[in-house]
PDB file of C-alpha atoms in Angstrom:
ATOM      1  CA  MET A 237     -10.005  64.610 -31.671  1.00  0.00           C
ATOM      2  CA  ARG A 238     -13.162  63.514 -29.817  1.00  0.00           C
ATOM      3  CA  ILE A 239     -12.812  61.266 -27.149  1.00  0.00           C
ATOM      4  CA  ALA A 240     -14.929  59.724 -23.861  1.00  0.00           C
ATOM      5  CA  THR A 241     -15.593  57.364 -22.096  1.00  0.00           C
ATOM      6  CA  TRP A 242     -18.638  54.831 -21.169  1.00  0.00           C
ATOM      7  CA  ASN A 243     -19.227  51.850 -18.708  1.00  0.00           C
ATOM      8  CA  VAL A 244     -21.933  50.371 -20.871  1.00  0.00           C
ATOM      9  CA  ASN A 245     -23.093  47.632 -17.641  1.00  0.00           C
ATOM     10  CA  SER A 246     -23.005  44.782 -20.793  1.00  0.00           C
ATOM     11  CA  ILE A 247     -21.184  45.412 -24.019  1.00  0.00           C
ATOM     12  CA  THR A 248     -23.065  42.331 -25.052  1.00  0.00           C
ATOM     13  CA  ALA A 249     -26.328  43.486 -24.868  1.00  0.00           C
ATOM     14  CA  ARG A 250     -25.614  47.616 -25.807  1.00  0.00           C
ATOM     15  CA  LEU A 251     -23.662  46.690 -28.656  1.00  0.00           C
ATOM     16  CA  PRO A 252     -26.245  47.851 -31.265  1.00  0.00           C
ATOM     17  CA  ARG A 253     -26.622  51.215 -29.496  1.00  0.00           C
ATOM     18  CA  LEU A 254     -23.246  51.117 -28.929  1.00  0.00           C
ATOM     19  CA  LEU A 255     -22.890  51.286 -32.601  1.00  0.00           C
ATOM     20  CA  ALA A 256     -24.970  53.183 -33.215  1.00  0.00           C
ATOM     21  CA  TRP A 257     -23.358  55.720 -31.094  1.00  0.00           C
ATOM     22  CA  LEU A 258     -19.533  55.718 -32.103  1.00  0.00           C
ATOM     23  CA  GLU A 259     -21.161  55.340 -36.237  1.00  0.00           C
ATOM     24  CA  SER A 260     -23.517  59.270 -35.291  1.00  0.00           C
ATOM     25  CA  SER A 261     -21.583  61.188 -32.849  1.00  0.00           C
ATOM     26  CA  GLY A 262     -17.477  60.998 -34.553  1.00  0.00           C
ATOM     27  CA  THR A 263     -16.260  60.127 -31.442  1.00  0.00           C
ATOM     28  CA  ASP A 264     -12.584  59.058 -32.036  1.00  0.00           C
ATOM     29  CA  VAL A 265     -11.209  57.254 -28.402  1.00  0.00           C
ATOM     30  CA  LEU A 266     -13.769  55.659 -26.399  1.00  0.00           C
ATOM     31  CA  CYS A 267     -12.903  53.999 -23.055  1.00  0.00           C
ATOM     32  CA  ILE A 268     -15.757  51.501 -22.279  1.00  0.00           C
ATOM     33  CA  GLN A 269     -16.322  50.030 -18.694  1.00  0.00           C
ATOM     34  CA  GLU A 270     -17.479  46.867 -17.028  1.00  0.00           C
ATOM     35  CA  THR A 271     -18.192  45.082 -20.503  1.00  0.00           C
ATOM     36  CA  LYS A 272     -18.513  42.037 -18.352  1.00  0.00           C
ATOM     37  CA  CYS A 273     -17.115  39.502 -21.209  1.00  0.00           C
ATOM     38  CA  THR A 274     -14.180  37.771 -21.822  1.00  0.00           C
ATOM     39  CA  GLU A 275     -11.300  38.849 -24.441  1.00  0.00           C
ATOM     40  CA  GLU A 276     -12.254  36.204 -27.015  1.00  0.00           C
ATOM     41  CA  GLN A 277     -16.169  37.879 -27.183  1.00  0.00           C
ATOM     42  CA  PHE A 278     -15.716  41.181 -27.232  1.00  0.00           C
ATOM     43  CA  PRO A 279     -17.003  42.145 -30.200  1.00  0.00           C
ATOM     44  CA  ALA A 280     -13.849  43.897 -31.809  1.00  0.00           C
ATOM     45  CA  ASP A 281     -14.617  42.573 -36.381  1.00  0.00           C
ATOM     46  CA  GLU A 282     -17.778  45.005 -35.358  1.00  0.00           C
ATOM     47  CA  LEU A 283     -16.011  47.319 -34.437  1.00  0.00           C
ATOM     48  CA  ARG A 284     -12.742  47.102 -37.029  1.00  0.00           C
ATOM     49  CA  GLU A 285     -16.092  47.427 -39.601  1.00  0.00           C
ATOM     50  CA  LEU A 286     -16.835  50.818 -38.413  1.00  0.00           C
ATOM     51  CA  GLY A 287     -12.807  51.381 -38.358  1.00  0.00           C
ATOM     52  CA  TYR A 288     -12.225  51.157 -34.873  1.00  0.00           C
ATOM     53  CA  ASP A 289      -9.261  48.866 -33.297  1.00  0.00           C
ATOM     54  CA  SER A 290      -9.708  47.412 -30.493  1.00  0.00           C
ATOM     55  CA  ALA A 291      -7.597  46.724 -27.211  1.00  0.00           C
ATOM     56  CA  VAL A 292      -9.477  45.007 -24.249  1.00  0.00           C
ATOM     57  CA  ASN A 293      -8.364  43.463 -20.406  1.00  0.00           C
ATOM     58  CA  ALA A 294     -11.446  41.794 -19.820  1.00  0.00           C
ATOM     59  CA  ASN A 295     -12.423  37.816 -18.134  1.00  0.00           C
ATOM     60  CA  GLY A 296     -15.704  37.325 -19.231  1.00  0.00           C
ATOM     61  CA  ARG A 297     -16.881  38.603 -15.023  1.00  0.00           C
ATOM     62  CA  TRP A 298     -18.062  41.885 -13.510  1.00  0.00           C
ATOM     63  CA  ASN A 299     -15.151  43.564 -15.115  1.00  0.00           C
ATOM     64  CA  GLY A 300     -13.408  44.548 -17.770  1.00  0.00           C
ATOM     65  CA  VAL A 301     -12.288  47.853 -19.580  1.00  0.00           C
ATOM     66  CA  ALA A 302     -11.516  48.378 -23.291  1.00  0.00           C
ATOM     67  CA  LEU A 303     -10.014  51.139 -25.447  1.00  0.00           C
ATOM     68  CA  VAL A 304     -11.253  51.377 -28.844  1.00  0.00           C
ATOM     69  CA  SER A 305     -10.305  54.200 -31.733  1.00  0.00           C
ATOM     70  CA  ARG A 306      -9.888  54.952 -34.607  1.00  0.00           C
ATOM     71  CA  VAL A 307      -7.288  57.550 -34.872  1.00  0.00           C
ATOM     72  CA  GLY A 308      -4.326  54.751 -33.428  1.00  0.00           C
ATOM     73  CA  LEU A 309      -3.091  52.041 -30.872  1.00  0.00           C
ATOM     74  CA  ASP A 310       0.370  51.823 -29.515  1.00  0.00           C
ATOM     75  CA  GLU A 311       1.558  51.362 -26.660  1.00  0.00           C
ATOM     76  CA  VAL A 312      -0.645  49.353 -24.913  1.00  0.00           C
ATOM     77  CA  VAL A 313       0.071  48.218 -21.192  1.00  0.00           C
ATOM     78  CA  LYS A 314      -2.725  45.956 -20.022  1.00  0.00           C
ATOM     79  CA  GLY A 315      -3.991  45.946 -16.103  1.00  0.00           C
ATOM     80  CA  LEU A 316      -2.103  48.851 -13.265  1.00  0.00           C
ATOM     81  CA  PRO A 317       1.178  48.527 -12.607  1.00  0.00           C
ATOM     82  CA  GLY A 318       1.668  47.598  -9.128  1.00  0.00           C
ATOM     83  CA  GLY A 319      -2.023  47.019  -8.428  1.00  0.00           C
ATOM     84  CA  PRO A 320      -3.443  45.061  -5.792  1.00  0.00           C
ATOM     85  CA  ASP A 321      -4.429  42.020  -6.236  1.00  0.00           C
ATOM     86  CA  TYR A 322      -8.373  41.158  -5.233  1.00  0.00           C
ATOM     87  CA  GLY A 323      -9.211  36.920  -4.548  1.00  0.00           C
ATOM     88  CA  GLY A 324      -5.437  35.788  -5.954  1.00  0.00           C
ATOM     89  CA  ALA A 325      -5.854  37.865  -8.680  1.00  0.00           C
ATOM     90  CA  GLN A 326      -5.295  41.310 -10.115  1.00  0.00           C
ATOM     91  CA  GLU A 327      -9.105  42.206 -12.188  1.00  0.00           C
ATOM     92  CA  PRO A 328      -9.057  43.418 -15.033  1.00  0.00           C
ATOM     93  CA  ARG A 329     -10.249  47.053 -13.951  1.00  0.00           C
ATOM     94  CA  ALA A 330      -7.282  48.916 -16.269  1.00  0.00           C
ATOM     95  CA  ILE A 331      -5.982  49.470 -19.668  1.00  0.00           C
ATOM     96  CA  SER A 332      -4.167  52.441 -21.551  1.00  0.00           C
ATOM     97  CA  ALA A 333      -2.942  53.273 -24.490  1.00  0.00           C
ATOM     98  CA  THR A 334      -1.424  56.303 -27.100  1.00  0.00           C
ATOM     99  CA  CYS A 335      -4.367  57.679 -29.425  1.00  0.00           C
ATOM    100  CA  ASP A 336      -1.972  59.892 -32.625  1.00  0.00           C
ATOM    101  CA  GLY A 337       0.296  61.400 -29.578  1.00  0.00           C
ATOM    102  CA  VAL A 338      -2.406  61.127 -27.042  1.00  0.00           C
ATOM    103  CA  ARG A 339      -2.111  59.046 -23.567  1.00  0.00           C
ATOM    104  CA  VAL A 340      -5.581  57.621 -22.429  1.00  0.00           C
ATOM    105  CA  TRP A 341      -5.667  55.278 -19.963  1.00  0.00           C
ATOM    106  CA  SER A 342      -9.749  53.481 -19.369  1.00  0.00           C
ATOM    107  CA  VAL A 343     -10.210  52.433 -15.782  1.00  0.00           C
ATOM    108  CA  TYR A 344     -12.849  49.923 -13.664  1.00  0.00           C
ATOM    109  CA  VAL A 345     -12.198  51.336 -10.353  1.00  0.00           C
ATOM    110  CA  PRO A 346     -13.335  48.736  -7.357  1.00  0.00           C
ATOM    111  CA  ASN A 347     -16.955  49.938  -6.371  1.00  0.00           C
ATOM    112  CA  GLY A 348     -16.099  48.677  -3.042  1.00  0.00           C
ATOM    113  CA  ARG A 349     -19.221  47.826  -1.769  1.00  0.00           C
ATOM    114  CA  GLU A 350     -19.904  48.805   2.508  1.00  0.00           C
ATOM    115  CA  ILE A 351     -16.898  50.309   4.009  1.00  0.00           C
ATOM    116  CA  ALA A 352     -16.656  47.192   6.613  1.00  0.00           C
ATOM    117  CA  HIS A 353     -16.178  45.292   3.369  1.00  0.00           C
ATOM    118  CA  ASP A 354     -12.155  44.061   2.391  1.00  0.00           C
ATOM    119  CA  HIS A 355     -13.474  45.283  -1.090  1.00  0.00           C
ATOM    120  CA  TYR A 356     -13.605  49.087   0.648  1.00  0.00           C
ATOM    121  CA  ALA A 357     -10.260  48.432   1.298  1.00  0.00           C
ATOM    122  CA  TYR A 358      -9.335  46.937  -1.303  1.00  0.00           C
ATOM    123  CA  LYS A 359     -10.289  50.270  -3.625  1.00  0.00           C
ATOM    124  CA  LEU A 360      -8.698  52.959  -1.786  1.00  0.00           C
ATOM    125  CA  ARG A 361      -5.374  51.183  -2.037  1.00  0.00           C
ATOM    126  CA  TRP A 362      -6.581  50.527  -6.388  1.00  0.00           C
ATOM    127  CA  LEU A 363      -6.924  54.155  -5.767  1.00  0.00           C
ATOM    128  CA  GLU A 364      -3.090  53.992  -3.848  1.00  0.00           C
ATOM    129  CA  ALA A 365      -1.732  52.098  -6.893  1.00  0.00           C
ATOM    130  CA  LEU A 366      -3.520  54.057  -9.636  1.00  0.00           C
ATOM    131  CA  LYS A 367      -1.446  57.789  -8.330  1.00  0.00           C
ATOM    132  CA  ALA A 368       1.385  55.887  -8.587  1.00  0.00           C
ATOM    133  CA  SER A 369       1.184  54.522 -12.200  1.00  0.00           C
ATOM    134  CA  VAL A 370      -0.267  57.570 -13.518  1.00  0.00           C
ATOM    135  CA  ALA A 371       2.220  60.155 -11.832  1.00  0.00           C
ATOM    136  CA  GLU A 372       4.999  60.794 -14.339  1.00  0.00           C
ATOM    137  CA  ASP A 373       2.601  61.042 -17.680  1.00  0.00           C
ATOM    138  CA  ALA A 374       0.541  63.734 -15.575  1.00  0.00           C
ATOM    139  CA  ALA A 375       3.602  66.005 -14.962  1.00  0.00           C
ATOM    140  CA  GLY A 376       4.733  64.970 -18.381  1.00  0.00           C
ATOM    141  CA  GLU A 377       4.741  66.930 -22.217  1.00  0.00           C
ATOM    142  CA  ARG A 378       2.111  64.678 -23.603  1.00  0.00           C
ATOM    143  CA  PRO A 379      -1.276  65.652 -23.362  1.00  0.00           C
ATOM    144  CA  PHE A 380      -2.716  62.770 -21.319  1.00  0.00           C
ATOM    145  CA  ALA A 381      -5.982  61.674 -19.256  1.00  0.00           C
ATOM    146  CA  VAL A 382      -7.518  58.832 -17.263  1.00  0.00           C
ATOM    147  CA  LEU A 383     -11.310  58.393 -17.975  1.00  0.00           C
ATOM    148  CA  GLY A 384     -13.601  55.386 -16.535  1.00  0.00           C
ATOM    149  CA  ASP A 385     -16.119  54.773 -13.658  1.00  0.00           C
ATOM    150  CA  PHE A 386     -14.189  55.976 -10.601  1.00  0.00           C
ATOM    151  CA  ASN A 387     -17.416  54.746  -8.131  1.00  0.00           C
ATOM    152  CA  VAL A 388     -16.909  58.064  -6.875  1.00  0.00           C
ATOM    153  CA  ALA A 389     -18.208  61.339  -6.494  1.00  0.00           C
ATOM    154  CA  PRO A 390     -15.573  63.683  -5.561  1.00  0.00           C
ATOM    155  CA  THR A 391     -18.304  66.818  -3.822  1.00  0.00           C
ATOM    156  CA  ASP A 392     -21.976  66.876  -2.208  1.00  0.00           C
ATOM    157  CA  GLU A 393     -22.776  68.150  -5.098  1.00  0.00           C
ATOM    158  CA  ASP A 394     -22.280  65.051  -7.651  1.00  0.00           C
ATOM    159  CA  VAL A 395     -24.852  63.200  -5.445  1.00  0.00           C
ATOM    160  CA  TRP A 396     -28.362  63.866  -6.081  1.00  0.00           C
ATOM    161  CA  ASP A 397     -28.811  63.518  -1.557  1.00  0.00           C
ATOM    162  CA  PRO A 398     -25.862  63.558  -0.073  1.00  0.00           C
ATOM    163  CA  ALA A 399     -28.176  62.468   3.168  1.00  0.00           C
ATOM    164  CA  LEU A 400     -28.899  59.432   1.512  1.00  0.00           C
ATOM    165  CA  PHE A 401     -25.210  58.459   1.410  1.00  0.00           C
ATOM    166  CA  GLU A 402     -24.987  58.899   4.402  1.00  0.00           C
ATOM    167  CA  GLY A 403     -22.497  56.090   5.906  1.00  0.00           C
ATOM    168  CA  ALA A 404     -22.049  54.128   2.413  1.00  0.00           C
ATOM    169  CA  THR A 405     -19.664  53.922   0.265  1.00  0.00           C
ATOM    170  CA  HIS A 406     -18.619  55.992  -3.036  1.00  0.00           C
ATOM    171  CA  VAL A 407     -18.899  59.521  -0.871  1.00  0.00           C
ATOM    172  CA  THR A 408     -16.629  58.655   2.045  1.00  0.00           C
ATOM    173  CA  PRO A 409     -13.734  61.549   2.577  1.00  0.00           C
ATOM    174  CA  ALA A 410     -11.143  58.258   2.201  1.00  0.00           C
ATOM    175  CA  GLU A 411     -12.507  58.236  -1.029  1.00  0.00           C
ATOM    176  CA  ARG A 412     -12.346  61.674  -1.761  1.00  0.00           C
ATOM    177  CA  ALA A 413      -9.148  62.190  -0.089  1.00  0.00           C
ATOM    178  CA  ALA A 414      -8.230  59.824  -2.746  1.00  0.00           C
ATOM    179  CA  LEU A 415      -9.324  61.313  -5.499  1.00  0.00           C
ATOM    180  CA  ALA A 416      -7.753  64.361  -4.374  1.00  0.00           C
ATOM    181  CA  ALA A 417      -4.297  63.070  -4.097  1.00  0.00           C
ATOM    182  CA  LEU A 418      -5.246  62.050  -8.302  1.00  0.00           C
ATOM    183  CA  ARG A 419      -5.183  65.377  -8.776  1.00  0.00           C
ATOM    184  CA  GLU A 420      -2.472  66.312  -6.476  1.00  0.00           C
ATOM    185  CA  ALA A 421       0.294  63.786  -8.566  1.00  0.00           C
ATOM    186  CA  GLY A 422      -1.161  66.462 -11.799  1.00  0.00           C
ATOM    187  CA  LEU A 423      -4.682  66.134 -13.054  1.00  0.00           C
ATOM    188  CA  SER A 424      -7.816  68.101 -12.668  1.00  0.00           C
ATOM    189  CA  ASP A 425     -11.383  67.107 -12.959  1.00  0.00           C
ATOM    190  CA  VAL A 426     -12.280  68.280 -16.603  1.00  0.00           C
ATOM    191  CA  MET A 427     -16.526  69.237 -15.824  1.00  0.00           C
ATOM    192  CA  PRO A 428     -18.790  67.297 -18.272  1.00  0.00           C
ATOM    193  CA  ARG A 429     -22.175  70.138 -19.218  1.00  0.00           C
ATOM    194  CA  PRO A 430     -25.567  68.528 -17.964  1.00  0.00           C
ATOM    195  CA  LEU A 431     -27.060  68.999 -21.155  1.00  0.00           C
ATOM    196  CA  LYS A 432     -30.555  69.871 -19.491  1.00  0.00           C
ATOM    197  CA  TYR A 433     -30.394  69.830 -15.265  1.00  0.00           C
ATOM    198  CA  ASP A 434     -28.230  71.878 -13.635  1.00  0.00           C
ATOM    199  CA  ARG A 435     -25.900  68.446 -12.769  1.00  0.00           C
ATOM    200  CA  PRO A 436     -24.282  66.404 -15.103  1.00  0.00           C
ATOM    201  CA  TYR A 437     -24.946  63.261 -13.722  1.00  0.00           C
ATOM    202  CA  THR A 438     -23.614  60.679 -15.461  1.00  0.00           C
ATOM    203  CA  TYR A 439     -24.905  57.330 -13.381  1.00  0.00           C
ATOM    204  CA  TRP A 440     -28.378  56.991 -12.591  1.00  0.00           C
ATOM    205  CA  ASP A 441     -29.547  53.412 -10.446  1.00  0.00           C
ATOM    206  CA  TYR A 442     -32.586  51.867 -12.249  1.00  0.00           C
ATOM    207  CA  ARG A 443     -34.458  51.890  -9.598  1.00  0.00           C
ATOM    208  CA  GLU A 444     -37.303  53.912  -8.684  1.00  0.00           C
ATOM    209  CA  LEU A 445     -37.633  56.211 -12.052  1.00  0.00           C
ATOM    210  CA  ARG A 446     -34.131  57.520 -10.770  1.00  0.00           C
ATOM    211  CA  PHE A 447     -33.355  58.252 -14.542  1.00  0.00           C
ATOM    212  CA  PRO A 448     -36.942  60.418 -14.993  1.00  0.00           C
ATOM    213  CA  LYS A 449     -36.546  62.088 -12.261  1.00  0.00           C
ATOM    214  CA  ASN A 450     -32.838  62.811 -12.778  1.00  0.00           C
ATOM    215  CA  LYS A 451     -31.472  61.192  -9.096  1.00  0.00           C
ATOM    216  CA  GLY A 452     -28.081  60.546 -10.257  1.00  0.00           C
ATOM    217  CA  MET A 453     -24.524  60.714  -9.199  1.00  0.00           C
ATOM    218  CA  ARG A 454     -21.562  61.514 -11.104  1.00  0.00           C
ATOM    219  CA  ILE A 455     -18.695  59.699 -11.455  1.00  0.00           C
ATOM    220  CA  ASP A 456     -17.752  58.967 -13.933  1.00  0.00           C
ATOM    221  CA  LEU A 457     -14.916  61.050 -14.166  1.00  0.00           C
ATOM    222  CA  VAL A 458     -12.311  62.703 -17.061  1.00  0.00           C
ATOM    223  CA  TYR A 459      -8.509  63.608 -15.032  1.00  0.00           C
ATOM    224  CA  GLY A 460      -6.720  65.148 -17.315  1.00  0.00           C
ATOM    225  CA  ASN A 461      -2.586  67.269 -17.324  1.00  0.00           C
ATOM    226  CA  GLU A 462      -2.588  70.663 -18.250  1.00  0.00           C
ATOM    227  CA  PRO A 463      -1.355  69.908 -21.847  1.00  0.00           C
ATOM    228  CA  PHE A 464      -4.821  67.764 -22.202  1.00  0.00           C
ATOM    229  CA  THR A 465      -6.604  70.340 -20.222  1.00  0.00           C
ATOM    230  CA  LYS A 466      -5.893  73.346 -22.429  1.00  0.00           C
ATOM    231  CA  ALA A 467      -7.047  71.308 -24.954  1.00  0.00           C
ATOM    232  CA  VAL A 468     -10.313  71.209 -24.410  1.00  0.00           C
ATOM    233  CA  LYS A 469     -12.825  73.150 -26.753  1.00  0.00           C
ATOM    234  CA  ASP A 470     -16.410  71.435 -24.602  1.00  0.00           C
ATOM    235  CA  SER A 471     -17.510  68.504 -22.864  1.00  0.00           C
ATOM    236  CA  TYR A 472     -20.761  66.631 -22.156  1.00  0.00           C
ATOM    237  CA  VAL A 473     -22.614  64.463 -20.484  1.00  0.00           C
ATOM    238  CA  ASP A 474     -25.255  62.276 -23.773  1.00  0.00           C
ATOM    239  CA  ARG A 475     -28.166  62.005 -21.307  1.00  0.00           C
ATOM    240  CA  GLU A 476     -29.969  60.672 -24.190  1.00  0.00           C
ATOM    241  CA  GLN A 477     -27.925  56.774 -24.174  1.00  0.00           C
ATOM    242  CA  ARG A 478     -29.794  56.463 -20.994  1.00  0.00           C
ATOM    243  CA  LYS A 479     -33.594  56.551 -22.091  1.00  0.00           C
ATOM    244  CA  GLY A 480     -35.075  54.120 -23.681  1.00  0.00           C
ATOM    245  CA  LYS A 481     -35.317  50.699 -22.900  1.00  0.00           C
ATOM    246  CA  GLY A 482     -31.993  48.216 -23.064  1.00  0.00           C
ATOM    247  CA  ALA A 483     -30.021  51.399 -21.927  1.00  0.00           C
ATOM    248  CA  SER A 484     -26.573  51.433 -19.744  1.00  0.00           C
ATOM    249  CA  ASP A 485     -27.447  52.586 -16.384  1.00  0.00           C
ATOM    250  CA  HIS A 486     -24.449  55.627 -17.179  1.00  0.00           C
ATOM    251  CA  ALA A 487     -24.110  58.180 -19.625  1.00  0.00           C
ATOM    252  CA  PRO A 488     -21.663  58.826 -21.757  1.00  0.00           C
ATOM    253  CA  VAL A 489     -18.897  61.940 -21.405  1.00  0.00           C
ATOM    254  CA  VAL A 490     -17.955  63.134 -24.123  1.00  0.00           C
ATOM    255  CA  VAL A 491     -14.613  65.636 -24.501  1.00  0.00           C
ATOM    256  CA  ASP A 492     -14.332  67.516 -27.577  1.00  0.00           C
ATOM    257  CA  LEU A 493      -9.738  68.817 -27.831  1.00  0.00           C
ATOM    258  CA  ASP A 494      -8.283  71.266 -29.935  1.00  0.00           C
ATOM    259  CA  ILE A 495      -5.177  68.659 -31.015  1.00  0.00           C
TER     260      ILE A 495
END
């Protein structure tokens, strides 16, 4: 089974790329973040023509997540059970389903904006709720993984220049501690191969030619339980999808499982 995660930064803008990539990559299950569409606008018909079913949690604003699968979508849960509200409602940042026996979450962790901003405190609450929500599956015997844009670089090695991020979100001790707590629930970081250069960055800002200069971050992560990680044959960042006109600022992370 091939499972991937990709922050597409607007599925409408990236649809031709997405469809072509699904057709060529042999991906069975794709976790999508930042759809930037309503559920009614989600291109389920186009995906169905390629043999993929869709499950979507989106409201047309800057968030939105989805799961698309050609090996089944069962036990779908929209949202983060027990998750915090922001602005009076729970944002569409999580969706989960079982795909041919593998339980999968697609998550888009809040950005946090600035350390003094209330969005940062919300981010930490959200990650705490995620840990509580996945604990049972993480400790279970069924292959299970949380995939998505975590908006946290786990270590300094996951940032092209840590000094530039001092005093900023994505690298703070509290955010990294929240990721460590998630791992302590029974999950491990599936480290992908970079294909080029020495670090498997997954995100490069559009500004200042950061992609050609490989000034990136690893913030798109795959956290799997023991049955999932034992089945991993390979994992890599498909950085080719960050190239060219109309690309997302994120590249897909692909995981091959012997299941």
